[in-house]
Coordinates of C-alpha atoms and ligand atoms in Angstrom, one line a residue:
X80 CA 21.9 10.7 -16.9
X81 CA 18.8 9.6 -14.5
X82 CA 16.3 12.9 -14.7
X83 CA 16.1 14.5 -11.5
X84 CA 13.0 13.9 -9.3
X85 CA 10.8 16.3 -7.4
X86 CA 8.8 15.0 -4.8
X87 CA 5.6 17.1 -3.7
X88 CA 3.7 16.2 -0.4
X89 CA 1.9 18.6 1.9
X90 CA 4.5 18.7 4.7
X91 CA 8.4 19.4 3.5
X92 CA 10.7 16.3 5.0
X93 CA 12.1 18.6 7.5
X94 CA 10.7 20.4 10.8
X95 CA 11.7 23.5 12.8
X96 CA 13.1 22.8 15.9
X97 CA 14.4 25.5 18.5
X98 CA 16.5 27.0 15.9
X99 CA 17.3 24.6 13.3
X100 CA 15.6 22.4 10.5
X101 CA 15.5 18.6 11.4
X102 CA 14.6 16.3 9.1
X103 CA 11.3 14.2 10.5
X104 CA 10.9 11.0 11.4
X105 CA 9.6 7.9 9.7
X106 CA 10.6 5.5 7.1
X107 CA 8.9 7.6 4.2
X108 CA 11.3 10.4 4.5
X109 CA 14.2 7.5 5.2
X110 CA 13.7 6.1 2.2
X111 CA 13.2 8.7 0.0
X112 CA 16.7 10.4 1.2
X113 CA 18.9 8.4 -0.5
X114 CA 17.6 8.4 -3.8
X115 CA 17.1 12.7 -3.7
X116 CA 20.3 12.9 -2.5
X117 CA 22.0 11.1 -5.4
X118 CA 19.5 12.3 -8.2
X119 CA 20.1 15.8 -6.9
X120 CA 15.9 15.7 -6.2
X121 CA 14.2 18.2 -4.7
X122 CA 11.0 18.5 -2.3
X123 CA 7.9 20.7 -2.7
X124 CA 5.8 20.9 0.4
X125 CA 4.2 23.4 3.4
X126 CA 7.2 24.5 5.9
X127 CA 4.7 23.7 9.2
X128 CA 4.3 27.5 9.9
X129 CA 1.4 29.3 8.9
X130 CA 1.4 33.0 7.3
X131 CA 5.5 32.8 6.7
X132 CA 6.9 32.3 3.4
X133 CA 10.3 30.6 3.5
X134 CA 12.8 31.1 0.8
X135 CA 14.4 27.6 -0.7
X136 CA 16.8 25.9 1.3
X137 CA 19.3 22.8 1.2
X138 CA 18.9 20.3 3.5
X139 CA 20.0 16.4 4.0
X140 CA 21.3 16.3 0.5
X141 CA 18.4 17.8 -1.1
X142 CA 16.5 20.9 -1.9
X143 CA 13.9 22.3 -0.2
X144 CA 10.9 24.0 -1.6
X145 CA 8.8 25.7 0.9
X146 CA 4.7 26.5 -0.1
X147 CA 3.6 28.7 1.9
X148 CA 0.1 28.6 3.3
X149 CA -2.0 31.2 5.2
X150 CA -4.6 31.0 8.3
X151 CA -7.2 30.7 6.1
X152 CA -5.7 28.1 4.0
X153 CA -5.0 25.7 6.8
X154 CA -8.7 25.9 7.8
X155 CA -10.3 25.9 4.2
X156 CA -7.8 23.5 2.8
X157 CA -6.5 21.4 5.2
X158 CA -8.7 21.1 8.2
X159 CA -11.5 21.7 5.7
X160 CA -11.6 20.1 2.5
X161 CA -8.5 17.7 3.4
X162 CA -10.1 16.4 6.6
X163 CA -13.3 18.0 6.9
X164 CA -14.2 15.8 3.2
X165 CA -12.1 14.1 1.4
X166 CA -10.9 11.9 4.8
X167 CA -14.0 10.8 6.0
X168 CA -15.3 9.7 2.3
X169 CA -12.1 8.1 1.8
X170 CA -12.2 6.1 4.8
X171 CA -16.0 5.1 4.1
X172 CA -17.5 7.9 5.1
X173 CA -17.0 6.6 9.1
X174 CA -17.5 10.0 9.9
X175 CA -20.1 12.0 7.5
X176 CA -18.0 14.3 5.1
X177 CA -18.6 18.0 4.8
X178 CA -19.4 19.6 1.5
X179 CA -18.6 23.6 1.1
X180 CA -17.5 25.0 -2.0
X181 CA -15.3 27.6 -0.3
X182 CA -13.7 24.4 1.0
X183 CA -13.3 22.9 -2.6
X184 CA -12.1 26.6 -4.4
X185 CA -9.1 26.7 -1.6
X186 CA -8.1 23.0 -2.2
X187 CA -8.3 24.0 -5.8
X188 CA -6.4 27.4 -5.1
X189 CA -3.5 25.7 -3.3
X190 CA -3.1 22.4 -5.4
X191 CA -2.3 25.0 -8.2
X192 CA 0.3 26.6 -5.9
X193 CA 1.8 23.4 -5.1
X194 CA 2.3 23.1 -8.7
X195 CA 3.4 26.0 -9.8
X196 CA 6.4 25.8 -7.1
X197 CA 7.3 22.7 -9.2
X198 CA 7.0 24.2 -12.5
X199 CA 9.8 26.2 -11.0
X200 CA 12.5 23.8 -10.1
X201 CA 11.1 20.0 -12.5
X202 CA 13.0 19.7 -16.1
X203 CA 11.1 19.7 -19.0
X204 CA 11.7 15.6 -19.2
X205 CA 12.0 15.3 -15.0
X206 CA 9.8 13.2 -12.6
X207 CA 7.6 14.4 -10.4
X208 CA 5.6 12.3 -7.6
X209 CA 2.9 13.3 -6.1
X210 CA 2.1 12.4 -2.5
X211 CA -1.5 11.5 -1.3
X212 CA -5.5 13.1 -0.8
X213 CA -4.5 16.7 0.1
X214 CA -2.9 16.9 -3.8
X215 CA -5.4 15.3 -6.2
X216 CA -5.4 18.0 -8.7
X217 CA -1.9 18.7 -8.5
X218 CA -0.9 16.1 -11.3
X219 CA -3.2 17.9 -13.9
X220 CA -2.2 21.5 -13.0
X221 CA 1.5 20.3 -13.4
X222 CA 0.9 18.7 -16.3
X223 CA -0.1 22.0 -17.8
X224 CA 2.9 23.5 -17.0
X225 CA 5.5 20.9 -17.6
X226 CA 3.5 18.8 -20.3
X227 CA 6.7 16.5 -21.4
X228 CA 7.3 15.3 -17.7
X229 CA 6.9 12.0 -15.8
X230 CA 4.3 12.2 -13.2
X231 CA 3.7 10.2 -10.6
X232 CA 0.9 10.3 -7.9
X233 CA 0.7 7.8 -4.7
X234 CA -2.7 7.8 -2.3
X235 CA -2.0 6.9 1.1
X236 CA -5.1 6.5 2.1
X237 CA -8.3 3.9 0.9
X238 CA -9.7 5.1 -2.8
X239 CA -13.6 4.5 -2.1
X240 CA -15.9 2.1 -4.4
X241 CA -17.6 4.3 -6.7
X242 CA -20.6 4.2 -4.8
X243 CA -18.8 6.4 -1.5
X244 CA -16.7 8.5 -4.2
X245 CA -20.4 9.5 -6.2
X246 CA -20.9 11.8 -3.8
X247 CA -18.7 14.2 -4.1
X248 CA -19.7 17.0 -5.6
X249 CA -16.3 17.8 -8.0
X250 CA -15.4 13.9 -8.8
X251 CA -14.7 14.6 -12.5
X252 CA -12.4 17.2 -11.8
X253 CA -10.6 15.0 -9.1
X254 CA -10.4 12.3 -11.1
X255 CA -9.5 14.5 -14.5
X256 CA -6.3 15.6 -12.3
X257 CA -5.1 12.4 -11.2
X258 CA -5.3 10.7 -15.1
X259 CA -3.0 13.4 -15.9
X260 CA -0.4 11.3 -14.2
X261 CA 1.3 8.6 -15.9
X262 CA 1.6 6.4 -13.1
X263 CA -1.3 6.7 -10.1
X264 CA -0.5 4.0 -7.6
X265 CA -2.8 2.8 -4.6
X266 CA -1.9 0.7 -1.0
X267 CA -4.2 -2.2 -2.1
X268 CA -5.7 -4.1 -5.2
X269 CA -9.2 -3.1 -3.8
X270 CA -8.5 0.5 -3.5
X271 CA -6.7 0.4 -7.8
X272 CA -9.7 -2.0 -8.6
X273 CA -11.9 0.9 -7.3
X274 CA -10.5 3.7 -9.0
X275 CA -10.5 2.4 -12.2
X276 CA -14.1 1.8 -11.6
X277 CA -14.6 5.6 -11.1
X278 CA -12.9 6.6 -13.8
X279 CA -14.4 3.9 -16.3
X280 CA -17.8 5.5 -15.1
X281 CA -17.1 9.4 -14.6
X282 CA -14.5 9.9 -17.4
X283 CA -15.5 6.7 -19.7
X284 CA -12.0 5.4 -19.0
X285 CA -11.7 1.9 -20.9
X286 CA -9.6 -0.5 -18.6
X287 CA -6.6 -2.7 -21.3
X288 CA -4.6 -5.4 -19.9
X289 CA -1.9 -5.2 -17.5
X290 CA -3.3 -2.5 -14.9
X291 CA -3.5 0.7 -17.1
X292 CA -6.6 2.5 -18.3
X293 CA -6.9 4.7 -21.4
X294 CA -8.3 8.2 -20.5
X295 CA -8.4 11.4 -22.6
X296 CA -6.1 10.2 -25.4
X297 CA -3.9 9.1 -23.4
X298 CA -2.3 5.3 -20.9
X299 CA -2.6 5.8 -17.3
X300 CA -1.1 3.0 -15.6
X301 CA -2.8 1.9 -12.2
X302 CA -0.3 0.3 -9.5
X303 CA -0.6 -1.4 -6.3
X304 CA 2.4 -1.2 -4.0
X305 CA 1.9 -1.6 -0.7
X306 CA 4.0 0.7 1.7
X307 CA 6.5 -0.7 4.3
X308 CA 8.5 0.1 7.1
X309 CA 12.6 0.3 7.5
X310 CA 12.9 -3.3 8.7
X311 CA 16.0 -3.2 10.2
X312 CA 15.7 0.2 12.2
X313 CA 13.1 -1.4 14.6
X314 CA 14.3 -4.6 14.6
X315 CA 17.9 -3.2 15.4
X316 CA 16.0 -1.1 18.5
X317 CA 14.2 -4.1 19.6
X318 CA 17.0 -6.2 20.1
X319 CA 19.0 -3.8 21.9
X320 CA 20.0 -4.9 25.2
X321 CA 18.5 -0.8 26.6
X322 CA 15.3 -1.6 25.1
X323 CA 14.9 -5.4 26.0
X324 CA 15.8 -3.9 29.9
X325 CA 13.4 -0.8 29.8
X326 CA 10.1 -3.5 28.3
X327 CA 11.1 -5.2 31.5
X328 CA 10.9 -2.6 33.7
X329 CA 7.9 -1.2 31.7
X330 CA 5.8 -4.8 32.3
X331 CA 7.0 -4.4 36.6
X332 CA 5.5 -0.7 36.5
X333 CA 2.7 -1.9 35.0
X334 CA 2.0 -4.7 37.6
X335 CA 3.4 -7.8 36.0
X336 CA 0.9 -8.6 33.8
X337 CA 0.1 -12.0 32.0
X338 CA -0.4 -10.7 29.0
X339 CA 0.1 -6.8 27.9
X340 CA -1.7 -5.6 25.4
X341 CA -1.0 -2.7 23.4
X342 CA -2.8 -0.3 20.6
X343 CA -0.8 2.7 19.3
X344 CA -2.9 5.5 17.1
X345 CA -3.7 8.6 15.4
X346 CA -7.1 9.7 17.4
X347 CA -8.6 9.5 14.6
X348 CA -12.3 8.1 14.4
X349 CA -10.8 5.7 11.3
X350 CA -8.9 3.4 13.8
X351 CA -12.0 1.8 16.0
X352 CA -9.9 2.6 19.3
X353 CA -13.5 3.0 20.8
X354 CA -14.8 -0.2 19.6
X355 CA -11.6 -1.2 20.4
X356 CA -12.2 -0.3 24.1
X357 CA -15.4 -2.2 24.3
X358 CA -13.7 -5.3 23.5
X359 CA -11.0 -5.0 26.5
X360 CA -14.4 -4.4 28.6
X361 CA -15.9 -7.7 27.5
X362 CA -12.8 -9.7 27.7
X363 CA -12.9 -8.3 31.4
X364 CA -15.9 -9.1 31.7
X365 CA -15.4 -12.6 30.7
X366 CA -12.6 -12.6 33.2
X367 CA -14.0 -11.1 36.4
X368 CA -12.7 -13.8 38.4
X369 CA -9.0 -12.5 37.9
X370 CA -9.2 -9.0 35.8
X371 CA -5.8 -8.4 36.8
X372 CA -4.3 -10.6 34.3
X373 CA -4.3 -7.9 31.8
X374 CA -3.0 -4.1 31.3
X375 CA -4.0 -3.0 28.4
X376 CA -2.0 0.0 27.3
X377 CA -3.6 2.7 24.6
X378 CA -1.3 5.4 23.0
X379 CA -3.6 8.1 21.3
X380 CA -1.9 10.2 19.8
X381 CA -3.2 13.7 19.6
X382 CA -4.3 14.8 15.7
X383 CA -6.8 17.7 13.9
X384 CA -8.5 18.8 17.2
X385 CA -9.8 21.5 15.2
X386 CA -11.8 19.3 13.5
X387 CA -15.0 19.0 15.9
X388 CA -15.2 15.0 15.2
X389 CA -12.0 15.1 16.7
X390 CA -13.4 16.2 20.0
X391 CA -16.3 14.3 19.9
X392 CA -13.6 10.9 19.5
X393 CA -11.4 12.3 22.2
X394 CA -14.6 12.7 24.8
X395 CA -16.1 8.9 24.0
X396 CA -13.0 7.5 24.5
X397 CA -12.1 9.3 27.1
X398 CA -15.4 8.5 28.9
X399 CA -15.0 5.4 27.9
X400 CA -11.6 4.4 29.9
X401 CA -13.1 6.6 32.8
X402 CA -15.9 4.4 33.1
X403 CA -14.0 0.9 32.3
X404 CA -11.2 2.0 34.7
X405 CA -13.8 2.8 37.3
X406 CA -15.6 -0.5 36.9
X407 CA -12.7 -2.7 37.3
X408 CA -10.1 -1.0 39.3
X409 CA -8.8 -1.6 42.7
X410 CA -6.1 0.0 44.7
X411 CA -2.3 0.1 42.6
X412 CA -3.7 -1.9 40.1
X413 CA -5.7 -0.2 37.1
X414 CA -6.5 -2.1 33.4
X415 CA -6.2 0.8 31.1
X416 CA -3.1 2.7 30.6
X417 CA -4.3 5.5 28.1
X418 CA -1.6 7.9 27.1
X419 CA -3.1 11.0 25.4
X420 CA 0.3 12.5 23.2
X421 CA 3.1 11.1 21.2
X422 CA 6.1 9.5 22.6
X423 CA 9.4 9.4 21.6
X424 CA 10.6 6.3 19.3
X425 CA 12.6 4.7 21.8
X426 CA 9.4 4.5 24.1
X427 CA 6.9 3.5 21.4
X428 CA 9.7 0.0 20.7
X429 CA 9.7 -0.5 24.6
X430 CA 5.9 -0.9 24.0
X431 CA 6.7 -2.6 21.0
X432 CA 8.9 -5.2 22.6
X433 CA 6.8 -5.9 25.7
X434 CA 3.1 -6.4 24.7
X435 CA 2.1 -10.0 24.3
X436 CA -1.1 -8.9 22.4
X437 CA -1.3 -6.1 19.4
X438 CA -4.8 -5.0 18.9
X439 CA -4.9 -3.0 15.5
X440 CA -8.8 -2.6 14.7
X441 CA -9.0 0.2 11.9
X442 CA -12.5 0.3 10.5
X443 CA -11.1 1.2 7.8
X444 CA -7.0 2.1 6.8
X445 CA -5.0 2.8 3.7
X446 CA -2.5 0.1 5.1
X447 CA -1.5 1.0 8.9
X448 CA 2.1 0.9 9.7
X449 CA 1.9 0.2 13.4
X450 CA 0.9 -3.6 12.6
X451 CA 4.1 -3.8 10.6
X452 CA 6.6 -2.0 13.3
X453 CA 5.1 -4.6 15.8
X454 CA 6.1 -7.9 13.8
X455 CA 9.3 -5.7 13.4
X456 CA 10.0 -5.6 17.3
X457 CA 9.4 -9.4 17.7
X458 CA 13.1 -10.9 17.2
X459 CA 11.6 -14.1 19.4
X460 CA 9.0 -14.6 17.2
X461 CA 6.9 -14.4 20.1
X462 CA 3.5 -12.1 20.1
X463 CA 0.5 -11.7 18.6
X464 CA -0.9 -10.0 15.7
X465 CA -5.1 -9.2 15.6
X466 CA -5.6 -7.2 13.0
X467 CA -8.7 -5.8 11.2
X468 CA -9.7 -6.9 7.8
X469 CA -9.9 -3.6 6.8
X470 CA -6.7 -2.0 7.1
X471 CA -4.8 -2.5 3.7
X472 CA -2.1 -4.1 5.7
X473 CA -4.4 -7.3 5.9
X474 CA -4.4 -7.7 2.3
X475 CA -1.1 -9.5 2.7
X476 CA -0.5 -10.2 6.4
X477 CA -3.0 -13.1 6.3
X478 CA -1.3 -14.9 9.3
X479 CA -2.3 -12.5 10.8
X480 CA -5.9 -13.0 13.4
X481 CA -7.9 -11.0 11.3
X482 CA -11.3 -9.4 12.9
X483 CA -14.2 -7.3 11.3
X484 CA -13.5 -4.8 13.9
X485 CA -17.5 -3.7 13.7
X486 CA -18.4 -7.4 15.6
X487 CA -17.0 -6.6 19.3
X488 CA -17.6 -10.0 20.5
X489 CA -15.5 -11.3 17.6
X490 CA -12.7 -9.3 18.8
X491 CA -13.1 -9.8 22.4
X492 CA -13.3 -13.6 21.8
X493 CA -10.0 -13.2 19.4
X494 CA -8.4 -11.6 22.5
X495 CA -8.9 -14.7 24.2
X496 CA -7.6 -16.9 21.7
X497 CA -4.5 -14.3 21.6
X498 CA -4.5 -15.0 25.5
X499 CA -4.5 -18.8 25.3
X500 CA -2.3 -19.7 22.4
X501 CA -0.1 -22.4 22.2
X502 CA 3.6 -21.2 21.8
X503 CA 4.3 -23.5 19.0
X504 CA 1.3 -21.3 16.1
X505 CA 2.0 -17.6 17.6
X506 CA 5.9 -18.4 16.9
X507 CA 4.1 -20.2 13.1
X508 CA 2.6 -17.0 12.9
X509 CA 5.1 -14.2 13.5
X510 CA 7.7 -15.9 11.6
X511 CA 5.6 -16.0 8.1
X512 CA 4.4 -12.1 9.2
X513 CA 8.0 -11.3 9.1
X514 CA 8.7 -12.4 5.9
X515 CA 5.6 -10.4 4.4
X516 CA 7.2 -7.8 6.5
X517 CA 10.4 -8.0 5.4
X518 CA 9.5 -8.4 1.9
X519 CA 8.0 -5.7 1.7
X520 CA 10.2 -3.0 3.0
X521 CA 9.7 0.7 2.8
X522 CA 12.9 0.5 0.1
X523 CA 11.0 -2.4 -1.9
X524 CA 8.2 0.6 -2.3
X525 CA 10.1 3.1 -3.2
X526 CA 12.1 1.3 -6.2
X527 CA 8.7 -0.3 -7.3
X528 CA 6.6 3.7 -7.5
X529 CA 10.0 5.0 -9.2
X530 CA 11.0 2.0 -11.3
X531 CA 7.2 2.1 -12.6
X532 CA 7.7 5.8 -13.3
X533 CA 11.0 5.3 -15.3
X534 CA 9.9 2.8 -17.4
Ligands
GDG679 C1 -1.4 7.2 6.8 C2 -2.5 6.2 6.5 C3 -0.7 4.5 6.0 C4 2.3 6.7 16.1 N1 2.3 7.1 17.4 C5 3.6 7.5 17.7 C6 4.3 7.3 16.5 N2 3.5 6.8 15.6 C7 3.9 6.5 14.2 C8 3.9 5.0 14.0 C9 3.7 4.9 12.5 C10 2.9 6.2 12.2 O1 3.1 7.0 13.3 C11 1.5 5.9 11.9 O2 1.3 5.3 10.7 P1 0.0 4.5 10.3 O3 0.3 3.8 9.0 O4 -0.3 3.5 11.4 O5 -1.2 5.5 10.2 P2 -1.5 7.0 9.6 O6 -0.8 8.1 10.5 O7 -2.9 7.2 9.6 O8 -0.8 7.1 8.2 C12 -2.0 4.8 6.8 C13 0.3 5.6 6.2 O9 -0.2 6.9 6.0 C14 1.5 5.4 5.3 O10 1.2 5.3 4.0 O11 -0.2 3.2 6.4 O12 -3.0 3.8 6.4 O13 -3.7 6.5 7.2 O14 4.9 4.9 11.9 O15 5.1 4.4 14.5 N3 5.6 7.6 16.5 C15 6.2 8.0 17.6 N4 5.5 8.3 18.8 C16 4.2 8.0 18.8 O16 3.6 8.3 19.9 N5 7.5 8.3 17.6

């Protein structure tokens, strides 16, 4: 009989709502469903309440293992060490990373709690699979405690070149806890190409053949596998006849534009919306005889405003559309439509479905899902893709217009290309996007992490 897996993220798969646990959206949780449901898995994560310990619970096929974490732990651990360190030297160190070893004791503290509530439920020959930066140690601590199990550990995010990761002041003992794991997988070539670099030099790791490394007497095997989207859920919304009607409506409201542009993000100072901004002002700018050909629409989606580079993001870009908004606007007709909060699904596919232009300028991202969910929502193979060339996602969506998000007159002059292409290459274009796309689904992912972990 298949060995039953335990999945451990930060977050459990399920929210609070009202009065009732719903299980949260996105094609992670999707995918992995299934597969806990029929291996009888379980799931190891934080509940979403501070301070309140939840007792285990079934839900969606599969059992649910709430970690409870304090006041204090939210602020050391997550805001602090998760996103206060590790994030901004992950994503190179954008935004300078803090260093405080009260910060790195509580990440240490709660990583062993994590594990411990696995301990509790994994078999002595069961899988587990770790999920992401906020649980680097985990693998080592649960290898401790369940030393015959199959460990797995996927990083969502970027892994820095050694030179970023150097810094940190505990990158043996991150490192020592993630070769504990037999598989350790990454989003990109450049981010498993990295890591094995940093444990060659920190923990004289000797890279064999075939993507594994051999560490402390033991074979680590290093994976690439690039994380997808369900396919078929947005491309099902897109074509529906509601949503084709309301991206109608949507591009009337918004003044019959010739071409809509459209950025959807985490505010997060990782996804260049500000530089991004600067580009819309120069392509108006370069416009000024007739501005209003464009709306360019911006959903920012509110994330760690505790974390003070947070604020400082939301105030420049903020400023930013003030000030472009002010320069070019005239009476019912403005060019930036910024929307600060999330919006349901059905809304974000309206956008989906009736922007001409995707602008998705990361300075740097582990593979950015919002690029993929567009090409999803294009069932006329009409639209275009810029993308930056250092999200992960362009590592395989070359037909793509790739931009070094840093050069704003690149991308403003990309813009215009978007703007004047011919029908014939943006339909050239989508269609061999798609196919990366739909190749490599959220489902494809998940079979190649587990299928690597079984073997
Ligand atoms: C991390 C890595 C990696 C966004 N706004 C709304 C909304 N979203 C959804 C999108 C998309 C998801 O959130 C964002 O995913 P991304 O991949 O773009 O970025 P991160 O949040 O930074 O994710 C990233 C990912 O993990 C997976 O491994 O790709 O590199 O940083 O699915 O659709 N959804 C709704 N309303 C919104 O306003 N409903």
């Amino acid at each position: 009989m298949d060995s039953r897996i335990v999945v451990v993220a930060n977050r459990l798969p399920v929210r609070w709502v009202e009065d009732r646990w719903e299980t949260s959206p996105g094609g992670l949780v999707r995918a992995l469903v299934p597969i806990l449901e029929e291996r009888k898995g379980a799931w190891v994560g934080w509940g979403g309440v501070a301070g309140e310990t939840i007792e285990p619970f079934g839900h969606a096929g599969i059992e649910q293992i709430p970690v409870p974490l304090s006041t204090d732990d939210i602020d050391d651990f997550y805001f602090g060490f998760c996103n206060g360190t590790l994030w901004p030297l992950y994503h190179d160190a954008i935004a300078s990373p803090d260093f405080h070893r009260h910060w790195w004791r509580a990440y240490e503290r709660v990583n062993r709690r994590y594990a411990e509530a696995v301990a509790e439920v994994l078999d002595p020959e069961g899988i587990a699979w770790v999920q992401d930066y906020q649980l680097q140690l985990a693998p080592g601590f649960i290898r401790n405690l369940v030393p015959s199990a199959k460990i797995g550990f996927y990083l969502h995010i970027p892994w820095p070149p050694v030179e970023l990761f150097s810094r940190l002041p505990w990158r043996a003992e991150i490192l020592r806890g993630l070769v504990a794991a037999d598989v350790v997988a990454f989003q990109t070539r450049r981010s498993a190409e990295n890591f094995t670099r940093c444990v060659r030099r920190y923990l004289g790791g000797v890279p064999k053949a075939q993507g594994t490394i051999d560490v402390g007497g033991r074979t680590v095997r290093v994976q690439r596998a690039p994380i997808g989207i369900d396919v078929d859920e947005f491309r099902q919304l897109a074509a529906s006849p509601e949503i084709q009607d309301r991206a109608r409506r949507l591009r009337e409201d918004l003044g019959k534009p010739e071409k809509l542009i459209l950025g959807v993000d985490r505010l997060d100072y990782t996804k260049g919306i500000d530089v991004r901004l600067k580009a819309v002002d120069t392509l108006l700018a370069m416009s000024a005889d007739r501005p209003d050909r464009y709306a360019f629409v911006q959903v920012a989606v509110p994330t760690r405003e505790e974390v003070p580079a947070y604020k400082d993001l939301r105030e420049r870009v903020e400023g930013m559309v003030g000030r472009i908004n002010g320069e070019y606007a005239r009476p019912g007709w403005s060019p930036i439509h910024y929307l600060h909060r999330s919006i349901p699904l059905h809304d974000l596919v309206t956008y989906y479905v009736a922007a001409d232009i995707m602008l998705v300028t990361p300075l740097r991202d582990g593979m950015n899902l919002v690029a993929k969910e567009y090409v999803a929502c294009r069932p006329d193979n009409d639209g275009v893709l810029i993308l930056s060339e250092f999200a992960g996602a362009a590592e395989n969506m070359r037909s793509a217009l790739l931009v070094n998000p840093h050069d704003v007159d690149q991308v403003a002059t990309t813009l215009q290309n978007a703007v004047e292409m011919e029908p014939e290459e943006i339909e050239s274009r989508m269609r061999s996007l798609k196919k990366t796309v739909k190749r490599e689904d959220v489902y494809r992912w998940a079979r190649v992490c587990l299928s690597a972990l079984e073997a």
